PDB file of C-alpha atoms in Angstrom:
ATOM      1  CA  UNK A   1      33.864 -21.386  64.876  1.00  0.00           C
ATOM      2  CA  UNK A   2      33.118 -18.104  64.796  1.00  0.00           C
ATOM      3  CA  UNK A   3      33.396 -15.144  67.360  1.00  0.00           C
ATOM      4  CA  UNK A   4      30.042 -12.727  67.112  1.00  0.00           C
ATOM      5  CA  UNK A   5      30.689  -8.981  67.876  1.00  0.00           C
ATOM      6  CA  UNK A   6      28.400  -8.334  71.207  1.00  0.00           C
ATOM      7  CA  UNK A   7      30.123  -4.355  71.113  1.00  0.00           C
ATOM      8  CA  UNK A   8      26.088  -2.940  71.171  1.00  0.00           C
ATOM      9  CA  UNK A   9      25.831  -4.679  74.476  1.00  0.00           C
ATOM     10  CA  UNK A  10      29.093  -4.601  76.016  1.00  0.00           C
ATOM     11  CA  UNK A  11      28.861  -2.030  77.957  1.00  0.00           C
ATOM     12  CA  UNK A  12      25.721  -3.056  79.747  1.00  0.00           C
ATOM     13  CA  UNK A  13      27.677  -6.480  80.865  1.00  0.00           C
ATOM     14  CA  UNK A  14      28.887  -6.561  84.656  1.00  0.00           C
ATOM     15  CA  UNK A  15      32.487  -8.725  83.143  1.00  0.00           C
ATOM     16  CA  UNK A  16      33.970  -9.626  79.712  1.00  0.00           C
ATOM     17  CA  UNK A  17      32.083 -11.834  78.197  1.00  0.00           C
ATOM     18  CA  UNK A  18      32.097 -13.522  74.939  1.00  0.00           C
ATOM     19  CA  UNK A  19      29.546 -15.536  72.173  1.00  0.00           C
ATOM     20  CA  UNK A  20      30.677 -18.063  69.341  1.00  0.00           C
ATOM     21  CA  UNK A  21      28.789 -19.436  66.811  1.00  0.00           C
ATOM     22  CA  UNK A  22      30.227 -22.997  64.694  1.00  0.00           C
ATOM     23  CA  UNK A  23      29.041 -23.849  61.511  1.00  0.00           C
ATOM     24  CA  UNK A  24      26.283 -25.431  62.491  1.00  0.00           C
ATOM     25  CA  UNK A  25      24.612 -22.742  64.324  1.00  0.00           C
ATOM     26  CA  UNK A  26      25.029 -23.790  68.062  1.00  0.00           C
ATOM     27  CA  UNK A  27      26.193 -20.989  70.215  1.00  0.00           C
ATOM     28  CA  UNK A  28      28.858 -20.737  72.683  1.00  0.00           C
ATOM     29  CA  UNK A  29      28.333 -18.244  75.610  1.00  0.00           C
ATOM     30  CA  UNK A  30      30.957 -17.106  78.059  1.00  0.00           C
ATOM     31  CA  UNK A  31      30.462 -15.490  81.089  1.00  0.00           C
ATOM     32  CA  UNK A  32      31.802 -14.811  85.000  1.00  0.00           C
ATOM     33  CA  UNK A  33      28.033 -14.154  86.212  1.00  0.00           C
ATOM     34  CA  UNK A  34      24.644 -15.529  85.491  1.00  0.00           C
ATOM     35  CA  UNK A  35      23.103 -12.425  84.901  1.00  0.00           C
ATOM     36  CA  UNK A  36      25.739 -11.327  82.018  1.00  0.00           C
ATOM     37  CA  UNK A  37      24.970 -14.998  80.581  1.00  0.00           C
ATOM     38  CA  UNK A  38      21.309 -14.793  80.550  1.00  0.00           C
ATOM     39  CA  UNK A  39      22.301 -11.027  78.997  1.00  0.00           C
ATOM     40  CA  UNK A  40      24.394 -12.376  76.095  1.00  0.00           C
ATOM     41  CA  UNK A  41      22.285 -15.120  75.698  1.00  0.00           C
ATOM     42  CA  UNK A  42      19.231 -12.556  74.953  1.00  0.00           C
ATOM     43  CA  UNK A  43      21.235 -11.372  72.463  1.00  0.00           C
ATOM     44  CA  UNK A  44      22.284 -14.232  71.158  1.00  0.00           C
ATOM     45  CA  UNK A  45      18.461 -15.701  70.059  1.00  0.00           C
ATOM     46  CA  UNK A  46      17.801 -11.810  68.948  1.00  0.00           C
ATOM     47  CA  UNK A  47      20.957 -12.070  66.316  1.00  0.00           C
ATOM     48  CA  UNK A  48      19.786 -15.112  65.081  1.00  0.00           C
ATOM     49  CA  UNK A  49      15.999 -16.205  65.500  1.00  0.00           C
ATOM     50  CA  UNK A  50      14.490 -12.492  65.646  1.00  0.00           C
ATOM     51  CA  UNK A  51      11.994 -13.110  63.386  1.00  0.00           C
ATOM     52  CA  UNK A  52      10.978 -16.317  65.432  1.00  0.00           C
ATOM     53  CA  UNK A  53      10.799 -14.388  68.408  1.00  0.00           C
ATOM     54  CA  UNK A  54       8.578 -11.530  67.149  1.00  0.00           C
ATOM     55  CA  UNK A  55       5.893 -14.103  65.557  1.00  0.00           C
ATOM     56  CA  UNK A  56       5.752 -16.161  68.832  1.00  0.00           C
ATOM     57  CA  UNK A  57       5.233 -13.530  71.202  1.00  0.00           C
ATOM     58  CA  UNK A  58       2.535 -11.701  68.277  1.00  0.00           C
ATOM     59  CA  UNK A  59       0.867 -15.293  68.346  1.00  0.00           C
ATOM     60  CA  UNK A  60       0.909 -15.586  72.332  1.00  0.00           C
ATOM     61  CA  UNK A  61      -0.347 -12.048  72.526  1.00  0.00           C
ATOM     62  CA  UNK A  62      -3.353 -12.895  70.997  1.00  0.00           C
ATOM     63  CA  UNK A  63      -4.301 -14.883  73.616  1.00  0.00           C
ATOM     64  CA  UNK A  64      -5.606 -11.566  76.742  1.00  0.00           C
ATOM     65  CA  UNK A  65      -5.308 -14.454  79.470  1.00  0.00           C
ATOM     66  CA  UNK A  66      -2.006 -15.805  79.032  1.00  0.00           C
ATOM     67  CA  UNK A  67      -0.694 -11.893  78.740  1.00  0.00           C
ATOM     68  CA  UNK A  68      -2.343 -11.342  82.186  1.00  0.00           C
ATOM     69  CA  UNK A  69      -1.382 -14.258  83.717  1.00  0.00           C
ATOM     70  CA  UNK A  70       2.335 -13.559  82.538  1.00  0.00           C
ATOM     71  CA  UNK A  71       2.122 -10.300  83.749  1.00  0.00           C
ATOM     72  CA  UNK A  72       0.897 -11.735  87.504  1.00  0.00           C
ATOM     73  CA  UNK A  73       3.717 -14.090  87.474  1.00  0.00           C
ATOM     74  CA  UNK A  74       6.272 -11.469  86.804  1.00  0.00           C
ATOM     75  CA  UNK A  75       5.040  -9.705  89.877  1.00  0.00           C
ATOM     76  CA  UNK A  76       5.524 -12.934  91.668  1.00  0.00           C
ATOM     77  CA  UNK A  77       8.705 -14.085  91.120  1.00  0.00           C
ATOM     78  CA  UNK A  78      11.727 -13.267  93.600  1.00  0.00           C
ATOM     79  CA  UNK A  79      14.011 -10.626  92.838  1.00  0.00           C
ATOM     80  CA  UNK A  80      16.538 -12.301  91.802  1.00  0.00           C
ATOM     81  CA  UNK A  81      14.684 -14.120  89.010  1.00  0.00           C
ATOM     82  CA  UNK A  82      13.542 -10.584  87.827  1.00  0.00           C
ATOM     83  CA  UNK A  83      16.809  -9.612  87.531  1.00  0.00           C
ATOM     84  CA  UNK A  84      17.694 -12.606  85.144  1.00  0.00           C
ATOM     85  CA  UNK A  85      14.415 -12.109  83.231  1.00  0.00           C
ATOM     86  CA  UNK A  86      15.480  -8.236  83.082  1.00  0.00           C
ATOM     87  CA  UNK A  87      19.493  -8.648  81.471  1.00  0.00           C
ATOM     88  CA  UNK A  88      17.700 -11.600  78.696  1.00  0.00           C
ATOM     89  CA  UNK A  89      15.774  -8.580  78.339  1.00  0.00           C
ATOM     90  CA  UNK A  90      18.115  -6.097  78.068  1.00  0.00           C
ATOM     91  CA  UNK A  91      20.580  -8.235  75.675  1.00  0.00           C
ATOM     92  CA  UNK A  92      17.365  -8.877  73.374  1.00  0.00           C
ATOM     93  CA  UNK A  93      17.004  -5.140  72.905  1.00  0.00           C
ATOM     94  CA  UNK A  94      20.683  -4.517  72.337  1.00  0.00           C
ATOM     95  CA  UNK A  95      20.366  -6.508  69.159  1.00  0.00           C
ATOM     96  CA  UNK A  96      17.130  -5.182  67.772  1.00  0.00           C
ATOM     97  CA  UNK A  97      16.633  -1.988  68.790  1.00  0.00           C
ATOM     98  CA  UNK A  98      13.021  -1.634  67.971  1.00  0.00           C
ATOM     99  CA  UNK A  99      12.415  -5.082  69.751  1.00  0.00           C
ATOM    100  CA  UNK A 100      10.942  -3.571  72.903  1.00  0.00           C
ATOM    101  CA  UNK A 101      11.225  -6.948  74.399  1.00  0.00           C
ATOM    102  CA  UNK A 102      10.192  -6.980  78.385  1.00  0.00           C
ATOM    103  CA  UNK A 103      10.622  -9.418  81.134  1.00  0.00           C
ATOM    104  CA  UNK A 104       6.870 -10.773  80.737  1.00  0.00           C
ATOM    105  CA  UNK A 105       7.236 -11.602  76.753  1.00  0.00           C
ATOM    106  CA  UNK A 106       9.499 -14.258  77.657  1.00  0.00           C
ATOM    107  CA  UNK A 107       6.820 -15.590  80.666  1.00  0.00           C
ATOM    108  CA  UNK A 108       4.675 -15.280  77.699  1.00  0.00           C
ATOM    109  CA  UNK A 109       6.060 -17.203  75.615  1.00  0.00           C
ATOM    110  CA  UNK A 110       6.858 -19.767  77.756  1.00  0.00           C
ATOM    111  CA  UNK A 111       2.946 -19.917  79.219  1.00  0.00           C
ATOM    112  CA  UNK A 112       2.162 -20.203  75.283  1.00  0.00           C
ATOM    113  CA  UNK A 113       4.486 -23.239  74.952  1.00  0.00           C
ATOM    114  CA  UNK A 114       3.118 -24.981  77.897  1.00  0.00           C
ATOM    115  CA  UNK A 115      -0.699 -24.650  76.170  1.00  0.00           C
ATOM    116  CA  UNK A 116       0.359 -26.220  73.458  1.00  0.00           C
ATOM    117  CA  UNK A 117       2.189 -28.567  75.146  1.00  0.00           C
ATOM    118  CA  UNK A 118      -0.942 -29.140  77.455  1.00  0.00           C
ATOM    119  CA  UNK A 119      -3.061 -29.671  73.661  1.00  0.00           C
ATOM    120  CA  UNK A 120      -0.229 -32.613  72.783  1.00  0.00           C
ATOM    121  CA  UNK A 121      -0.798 -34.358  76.221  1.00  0.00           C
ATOM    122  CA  UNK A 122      -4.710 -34.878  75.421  1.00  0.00           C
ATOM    123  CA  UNK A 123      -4.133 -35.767  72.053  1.00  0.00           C
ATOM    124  CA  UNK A 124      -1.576 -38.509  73.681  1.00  0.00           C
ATOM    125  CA  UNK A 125      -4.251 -39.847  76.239  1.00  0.00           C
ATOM    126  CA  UNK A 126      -7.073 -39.364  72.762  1.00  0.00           C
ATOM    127  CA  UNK A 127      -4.825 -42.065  70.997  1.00  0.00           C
ATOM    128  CA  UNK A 128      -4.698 -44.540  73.985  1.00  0.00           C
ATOM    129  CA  UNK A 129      -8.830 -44.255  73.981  1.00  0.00           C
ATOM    130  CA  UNK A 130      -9.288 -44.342  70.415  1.00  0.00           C
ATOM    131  CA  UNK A 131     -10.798 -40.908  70.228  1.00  0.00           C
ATOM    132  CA  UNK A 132     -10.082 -39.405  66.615  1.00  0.00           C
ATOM    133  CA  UNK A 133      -7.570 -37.283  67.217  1.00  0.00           C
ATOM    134  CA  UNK A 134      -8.643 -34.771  64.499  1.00  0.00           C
ATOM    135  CA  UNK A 135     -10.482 -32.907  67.294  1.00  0.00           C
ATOM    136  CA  UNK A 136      -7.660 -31.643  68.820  1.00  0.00           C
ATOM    137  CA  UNK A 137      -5.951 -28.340  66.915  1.00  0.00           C
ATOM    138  CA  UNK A 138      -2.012 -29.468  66.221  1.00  0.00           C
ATOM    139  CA  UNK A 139      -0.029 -32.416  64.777  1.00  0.00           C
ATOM    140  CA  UNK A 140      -1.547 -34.840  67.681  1.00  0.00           C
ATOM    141  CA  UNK A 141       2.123 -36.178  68.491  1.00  0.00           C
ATOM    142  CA  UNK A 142       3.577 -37.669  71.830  1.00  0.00           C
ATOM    143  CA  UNK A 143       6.595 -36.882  73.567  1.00  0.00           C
ATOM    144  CA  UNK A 144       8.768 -39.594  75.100  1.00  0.00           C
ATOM    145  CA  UNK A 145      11.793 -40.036  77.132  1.00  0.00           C
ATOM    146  CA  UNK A 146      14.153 -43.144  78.545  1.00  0.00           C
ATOM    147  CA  UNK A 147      16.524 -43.344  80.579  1.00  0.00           C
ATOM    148  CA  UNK A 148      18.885 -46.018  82.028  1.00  0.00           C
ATOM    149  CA  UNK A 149      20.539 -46.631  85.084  1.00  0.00           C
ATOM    150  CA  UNK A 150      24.220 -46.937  85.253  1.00  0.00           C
ATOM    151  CA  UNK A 151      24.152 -50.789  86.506  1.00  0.00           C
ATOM    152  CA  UNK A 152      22.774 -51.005  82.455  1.00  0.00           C
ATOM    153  CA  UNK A 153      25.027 -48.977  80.550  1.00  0.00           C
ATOM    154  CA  UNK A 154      27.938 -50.314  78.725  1.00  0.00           C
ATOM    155  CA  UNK A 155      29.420 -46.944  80.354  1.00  0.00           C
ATOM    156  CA  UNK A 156      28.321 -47.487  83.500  1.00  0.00           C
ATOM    157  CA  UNK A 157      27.148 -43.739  83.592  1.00  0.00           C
ATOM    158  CA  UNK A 158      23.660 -42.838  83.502  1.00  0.00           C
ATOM    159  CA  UNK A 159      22.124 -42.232  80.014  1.00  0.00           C
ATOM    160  CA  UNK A 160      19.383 -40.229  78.955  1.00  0.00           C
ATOM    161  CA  UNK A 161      17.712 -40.149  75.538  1.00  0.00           C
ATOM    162  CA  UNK A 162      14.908 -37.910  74.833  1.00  0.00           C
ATOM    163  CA  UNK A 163      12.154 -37.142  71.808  1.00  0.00           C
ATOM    164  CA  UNK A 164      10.343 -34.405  72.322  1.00  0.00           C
ATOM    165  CA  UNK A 165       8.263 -34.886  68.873  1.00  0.00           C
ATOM    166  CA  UNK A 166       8.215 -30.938  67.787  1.00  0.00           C
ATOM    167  CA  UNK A 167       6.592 -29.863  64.740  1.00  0.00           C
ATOM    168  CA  UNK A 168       8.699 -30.226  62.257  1.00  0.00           C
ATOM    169  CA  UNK A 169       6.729 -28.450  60.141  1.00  0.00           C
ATOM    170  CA  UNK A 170       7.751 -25.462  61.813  1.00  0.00           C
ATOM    171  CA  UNK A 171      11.206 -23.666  59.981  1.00  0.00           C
ATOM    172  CA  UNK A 172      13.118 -22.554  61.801  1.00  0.00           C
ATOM    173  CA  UNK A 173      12.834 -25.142  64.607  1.00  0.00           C
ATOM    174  CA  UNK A 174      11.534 -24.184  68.223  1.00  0.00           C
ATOM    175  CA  UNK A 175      14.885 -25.694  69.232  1.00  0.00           C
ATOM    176  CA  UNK A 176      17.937 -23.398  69.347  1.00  0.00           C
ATOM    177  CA  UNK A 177      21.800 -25.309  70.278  1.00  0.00           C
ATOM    178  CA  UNK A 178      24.170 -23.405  73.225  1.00  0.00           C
ATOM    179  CA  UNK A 179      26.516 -24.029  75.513  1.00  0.00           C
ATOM    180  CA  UNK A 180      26.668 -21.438  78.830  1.00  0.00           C
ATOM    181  CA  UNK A 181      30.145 -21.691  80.230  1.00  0.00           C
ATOM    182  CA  UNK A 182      30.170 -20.285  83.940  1.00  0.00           C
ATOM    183  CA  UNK A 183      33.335 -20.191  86.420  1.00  0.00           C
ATOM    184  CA  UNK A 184      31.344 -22.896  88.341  1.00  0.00           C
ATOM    185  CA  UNK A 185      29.239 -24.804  85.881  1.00  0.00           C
ATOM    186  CA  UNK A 186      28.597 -25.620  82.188  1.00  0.00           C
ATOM    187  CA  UNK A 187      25.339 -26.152  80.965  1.00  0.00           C
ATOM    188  CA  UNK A 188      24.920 -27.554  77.636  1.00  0.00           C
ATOM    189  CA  UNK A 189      22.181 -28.496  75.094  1.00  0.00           C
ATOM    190  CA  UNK A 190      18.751 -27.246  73.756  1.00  0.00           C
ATOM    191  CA  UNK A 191      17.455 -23.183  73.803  1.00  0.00           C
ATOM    192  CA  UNK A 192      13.960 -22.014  73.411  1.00  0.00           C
ATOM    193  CA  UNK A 193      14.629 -18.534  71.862  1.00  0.00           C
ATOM    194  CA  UNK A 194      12.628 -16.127  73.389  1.00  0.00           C
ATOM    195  CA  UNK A 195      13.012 -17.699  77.090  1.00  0.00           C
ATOM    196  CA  UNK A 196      16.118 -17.638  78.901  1.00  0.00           C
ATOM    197  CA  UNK A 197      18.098 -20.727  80.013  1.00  0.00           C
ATOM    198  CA  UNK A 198      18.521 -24.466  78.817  1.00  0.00           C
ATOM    199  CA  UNK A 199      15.362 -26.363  78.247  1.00  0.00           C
ATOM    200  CA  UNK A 200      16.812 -30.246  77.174  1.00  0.00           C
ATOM    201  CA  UNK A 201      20.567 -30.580  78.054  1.00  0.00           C
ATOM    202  CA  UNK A 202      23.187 -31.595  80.699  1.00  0.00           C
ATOM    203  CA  UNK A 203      25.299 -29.589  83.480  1.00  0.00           C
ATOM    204  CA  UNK A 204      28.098 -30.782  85.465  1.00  0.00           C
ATOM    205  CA  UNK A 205      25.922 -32.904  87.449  1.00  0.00           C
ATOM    206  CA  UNK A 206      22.822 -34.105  85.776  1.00  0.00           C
ATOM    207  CA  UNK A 207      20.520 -34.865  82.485  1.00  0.00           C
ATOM    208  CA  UNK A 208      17.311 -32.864  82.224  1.00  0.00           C
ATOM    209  CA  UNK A 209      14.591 -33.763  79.347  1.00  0.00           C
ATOM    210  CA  UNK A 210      11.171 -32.707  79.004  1.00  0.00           C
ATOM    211  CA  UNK A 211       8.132 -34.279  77.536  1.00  0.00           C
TER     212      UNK A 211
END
Protein backbone atom coordinates (compact mmCIF):
# COMPACT_ATOMS: atom_id res chain seq x y z
CA UNK A 1 0.00 0.00 0.00
CA UNK A 2 0.99 3.07 -0.96
CA UNK A 3 0.17 6.73 0.22
CA UNK A 4 -0.20 9.23 -3.06
CA UNK A 5 0.91 12.89 -2.44
CA UNK A 6 -2.56 14.99 -3.01
CA UNK A 7 -0.19 18.43 -1.84
CA UNK A 8 -1.49 20.19 -5.50
CA UNK A 9 -4.95 19.86 -4.10
CA UNK A 10 -4.70 20.15 -0.51
CA UNK A 11 -5.39 23.27 -0.04
CA UNK A 12 -8.63 23.35 -1.93
CA UNK A 13 -9.98 20.40 0.58
CA UNK A 14 -12.53 21.62 3.38
CA UNK A 15 -10.53 18.66 6.06
CA UNK A 16 -7.44 16.38 5.89
CA UNK A 17 -7.90 13.99 3.71
CA UNK A 18 -5.91 11.21 2.37
CA UNK A 19 -5.59 8.60 -0.99
CA UNK A 20 -3.76 5.08 -1.07
CA UNK A 21 -3.09 3.08 -3.78
CA UNK A 22 -2.10 -1.15 -3.18
CA UNK A 23 -0.38 -3.00 -5.61
CA UNK A 24 -3.01 -3.78 -7.49
CA UNK A 25 -4.21 -0.44 -8.36
CA UNK A 26 -7.45 -0.04 -6.21
CA UNK A 27 -7.59 3.21 -4.42
CA UNK A 28 -8.30 4.08 -0.96
CA UNK A 29 -9.94 7.53 -0.29
CA UNK A 30 -10.32 9.21 3.06
CA UNK A 31 -12.37 11.89 3.87
CA UNK A 32 -14.67 13.83 6.78
CA UNK A 33 -17.08 15.31 3.93
CA UNK A 34 -18.54 14.14 0.70
CA UNK A 35 -17.56 16.95 -1.18
CA UNK A 36 -13.63 16.59 -0.23
CA UNK A 37 -14.22 12.75 -1.28
CA UNK A 38 -15.75 13.33 -4.56
CA UNK A 39 -12.61 16.11 -4.68
CA UNK A 40 -9.85 13.55 -4.03
CA UNK A 41 -11.52 11.10 -5.87
CA UNK A 42 -11.30 13.52 -9.12
CA UNK A 43 -7.94 13.45 -8.56
CA UNK A 44 -7.51 10.22 -8.00
CA UNK A 45 -8.90 8.87 -11.77
CA UNK A 46 -6.80 12.11 -13.17
CA UNK A 47 -3.36 10.53 -11.54
CA UNK A 48 -4.05 7.40 -12.90
CA UNK A 49 -6.50 6.97 -15.99
CA UNK A 50 -5.87 10.61 -17.55
CA UNK A 51 -5.40 9.46 -20.74
CA UNK A 52 -8.74 7.39 -20.47
CA UNK A 53 -10.48 10.30 -19.43
CA UNK A 54 -9.36 12.70 -22.20
CA UNK A 55 -10.26 10.03 -25.10
CA UNK A 56 -13.76 9.39 -23.58
CA UNK A 57 -14.90 12.75 -23.17
CA UNK A 58 -13.04 13.64 -27.04
CA UNK A 59 -15.22 10.54 -28.20
CA UNK A 60 -18.53 11.76 -26.33
CA UNK A 61 -17.90 15.23 -27.64
CA UNK A 62 -18.33 14.21 -30.93
CA UNK A 63 -21.63 13.46 -30.43
CA UNK A 64 -23.47 17.83 -30.43
CA UNK A 65 -26.65 16.17 -28.70
CA UNK A 66 -25.34 14.40 -25.86
CA UNK A 67 -23.02 17.74 -25.14
CA UNK A 68 -26.33 19.73 -25.09
CA UNK A 69 -28.25 17.51 -23.31
CA UNK A 70 -25.37 17.30 -20.60
CA UNK A 71 -25.19 20.78 -20.50
CA UNK A 72 -29.33 21.01 -19.77
CA UNK A 73 -28.94 18.52 -17.09
CA UNK A 74 -26.26 20.40 -15.33
CA UNK A 75 -28.61 23.31 -15.17
CA UNK A 76 -31.08 20.96 -13.68
CA UNK A 77 -29.66 19.34 -11.01
CA UNK A 78 -30.00 20.69 -7.27
CA UNK A 79 -27.35 22.59 -5.79
CA UNK A 80 -26.03 20.38 -3.89
CA UNK A 81 -25.30 17.86 -6.66
CA UNK A 82 -23.49 20.79 -8.49
CA UNK A 83 -21.42 21.22 -5.80
CA UNK A 84 -20.25 17.47 -5.86
CA UNK A 85 -19.97 17.57 -9.67
CA UNK A 86 -17.89 20.96 -9.10
CA UNK A 87 -14.96 19.53 -6.24
CA UNK A 88 -14.65 15.97 -8.85
CA UNK A 89 -14.06 18.83 -10.97
CA UNK A 90 -11.84 20.76 -9.21
CA UNK A 91 -9.63 17.62 -7.93
CA UNK A 92 -9.45 16.52 -11.78
CA UNK A 93 -7.80 19.82 -12.61
CA UNK A 94 -5.46 19.78 -9.65
CA UNK A 95 -3.79 16.78 -11.21
CA UNK A 96 -3.61 17.84 -14.82
CA UNK A 97 -3.43 21.22 -15.05
CA UNK A 98 -4.25 21.63 -18.66
CA UNK A 99 -7.28 19.19 -18.12
CA UNK A 100 -9.91 21.93 -18.12
CA UNK A 101 -12.28 19.35 -16.92
CA UNK A 102 -15.98 20.93 -16.03
CA UNK A 103 -18.94 19.68 -14.20
CA UNK A 104 -20.82 18.69 -17.61
CA UNK A 105 -17.75 16.39 -19.02
CA UNK A 106 -18.49 14.04 -16.40
CA UNK A 107 -22.63 14.24 -17.31
CA UNK A 108 -21.07 13.64 -20.58
CA UNK A 109 -19.51 10.94 -20.14
CA UNK A 110 -21.86 9.30 -18.26
CA UNK A 111 -24.85 10.14 -21.06
CA UNK A 112 -22.13 8.48 -23.52
CA UNK A 113 -21.99 5.31 -21.36
CA UNK A 114 -25.65 4.96 -21.11
CA UNK A 115 -25.83 5.04 -25.30
CA UNK A 116 -23.77 2.46 -25.47
CA UNK A 117 -25.21 0.73 -22.90
CA UNK A 118 -28.70 1.42 -24.58
CA UNK A 119 -26.78 -0.26 -28.14
CA UNK A 120 -25.93 -3.61 -25.79
CA UNK A 121 -29.64 -3.86 -24.60
CA UNK A 122 -30.94 -4.21 -28.40
CA UNK A 123 -28.30 -6.36 -29.34
CA UNK A 124 -29.52 -8.55 -26.12
CA UNK A 125 -33.30 -8.53 -27.23
CA UNK A 126 -31.56 -9.08 -31.35
CA UNK A 127 -30.17 -12.48 -29.94
CA UNK A 128 -33.47 -13.65 -28.27
CA UNK A 129 -35.21 -12.93 -31.97
CA UNK A 130 -32.56 -14.30 -33.98
CA UNK A 131 -31.77 -11.04 -35.68
CA UNK A 132 -27.96 -11.10 -36.80
CA UNK A 133 -26.51 -9.19 -34.47
CA UNK A 134 -23.83 -7.78 -36.85
CA UNK A 135 -26.19 -4.82 -37.36
CA UNK A 136 -25.68 -3.39 -34.26
CA UNK A 137 -22.11 -1.25 -33.87
CA UNK A 138 -20.22 -2.99 -30.60
CA UNK A 139 -19.30 -6.46 -29.26
CA UNK A 140 -23.25 -7.43 -29.10
CA UNK A 141 -22.78 -8.76 -25.37
CA UNK A 142 -25.40 -9.04 -22.45
CA UNK A 143 -25.15 -8.00 -19.04
CA UNK A 144 -26.46 -10.16 -16.21
CA UNK A 145 -26.92 -10.13 -12.56
CA UNK A 146 -28.20 -12.72 -9.58
CA UNK A 147 -28.86 -12.40 -6.54
CA UNK A 148 -30.00 -14.58 -3.57
CA UNK A 149 -31.97 -14.18 -0.67
CA UNK A 150 -30.57 -14.80 2.70
CA UNK A 151 -33.09 -17.87 3.51
CA UNK A 152 -30.52 -19.44 0.47
CA UNK A 153 -27.19 -18.53 1.44
CA UNK A 154 -24.93 -20.77 3.30
CA UNK A 155 -24.29 -17.22 5.09
CA UNK A 156 -27.53 -16.42 5.59
CA UNK A 157 -26.70 -12.80 4.29
CA UNK A 158 -27.84 -11.62 1.08
CA UNK A 159 -25.47 -12.21 -1.91
CA UNK A 160 -25.07 -10.46 -4.98
CA UNK A 161 -23.03 -11.49 -8.02
CA UNK A 162 -22.85 -9.38 -11.01
CA UNK A 163 -21.35 -9.51 -14.89
CA UNK A 164 -21.52 -6.60 -16.48
CA UNK A 165 -19.85 -8.11 -19.85
CA UNK A 166 -17.48 -4.88 -20.70
CA UNK A 167 -15.33 -4.85 -23.60
CA UNK A 168 -12.52 -6.35 -22.83
CA UNK A 169 -11.01 -5.29 -25.68
CA UNK A 170 -10.76 -2.03 -24.25
CA UNK A 171 -7.05 -1.44 -22.15
CA UNK A 172 -7.24 0.05 -19.72
CA UNK A 173 -10.62 -1.24 -18.50
CA UNK A 174 -13.76 1.14 -18.09
CA UNK A 175 -13.66 -0.24 -14.53
CA UNK A 176 -11.50 1.58 -11.95
CA UNK A 177 -11.26 -0.25 -7.95
CA UNK A 178 -11.86 2.34 -4.66
CA UNK A 179 -12.90 2.37 -1.49
CA UNK A 180 -14.52 5.98 -0.06
CA UNK A 181 -14.19 5.89 3.69
CA UNK A 182 -16.64 8.58 5.28
CA UNK A 183 -17.19 9.25 9.21
CA UNK A 184 -20.67 7.70 8.52
CA UNK A 185 -20.36 5.25 5.69
CA UNK A 186 -17.97 3.18 3.51
CA UNK A 187 -18.64 2.59 0.10
CA UNK A 188 -16.68 0.10 -1.67
CA UNK A 189 -16.21 -1.42 -5.18
CA UNK A 190 -16.18 -0.40 -8.93
CA UNK A 191 -15.24 3.50 -10.38
CA UNK A 192 -16.04 4.82 -13.75
CA UNK A 193 -13.15 7.36 -14.13
CA UNK A 194 -14.36 10.37 -15.41
CA UNK A 195 -17.78 10.27 -13.26
CA UNK A 196 -17.83 10.67 -9.69
CA UNK A 197 -19.03 8.02 -7.18
CA UNK A 198 -19.31 4.09 -7.06
CA UNK A 199 -20.99 2.48 -9.97
CA UNK A 200 -20.96 -1.66 -8.86
CA UNK A 201 -20.12 -2.05 -5.10
CA UNK A 202 -21.48 -2.28 -1.50
CA UNK A 203 -22.01 0.38 1.48
CA UNK A 204 -22.82 -0.28 4.96
CA UNK A 205 -26.21 -1.25 4.10
CA UNK A 206 -26.70 -2.64 0.68
CA UNK A 207 -25.36 -4.32 -2.80
CA UNK A 208 -25.82 -2.23 -5.92
CA UNK A 209 -25.06 -3.84 -9.57
CA UNK A 210 -25.90 -2.62 -12.84
CA UNK A 211 -26.68 -4.28 -16.08
Amino acid sequence: MRAVKIHACASLLFQQASLKVDKNGFSYIKAQTERDAWLVQGFDHASHRWDFLKRKREQAQADSQLVNLAQRHLKELENEDQQLLEAYSVGVNAAQANANWQAADSLLLNLALGKSLDAEMLAAQAYEKQIPLSIFSGSGGASNAWAVGSAKSRSGKPLLANDPHLDSRELPGLLYGSSIFLPDITVSGFTMPGIPGVAYGRNNKLAVGLT
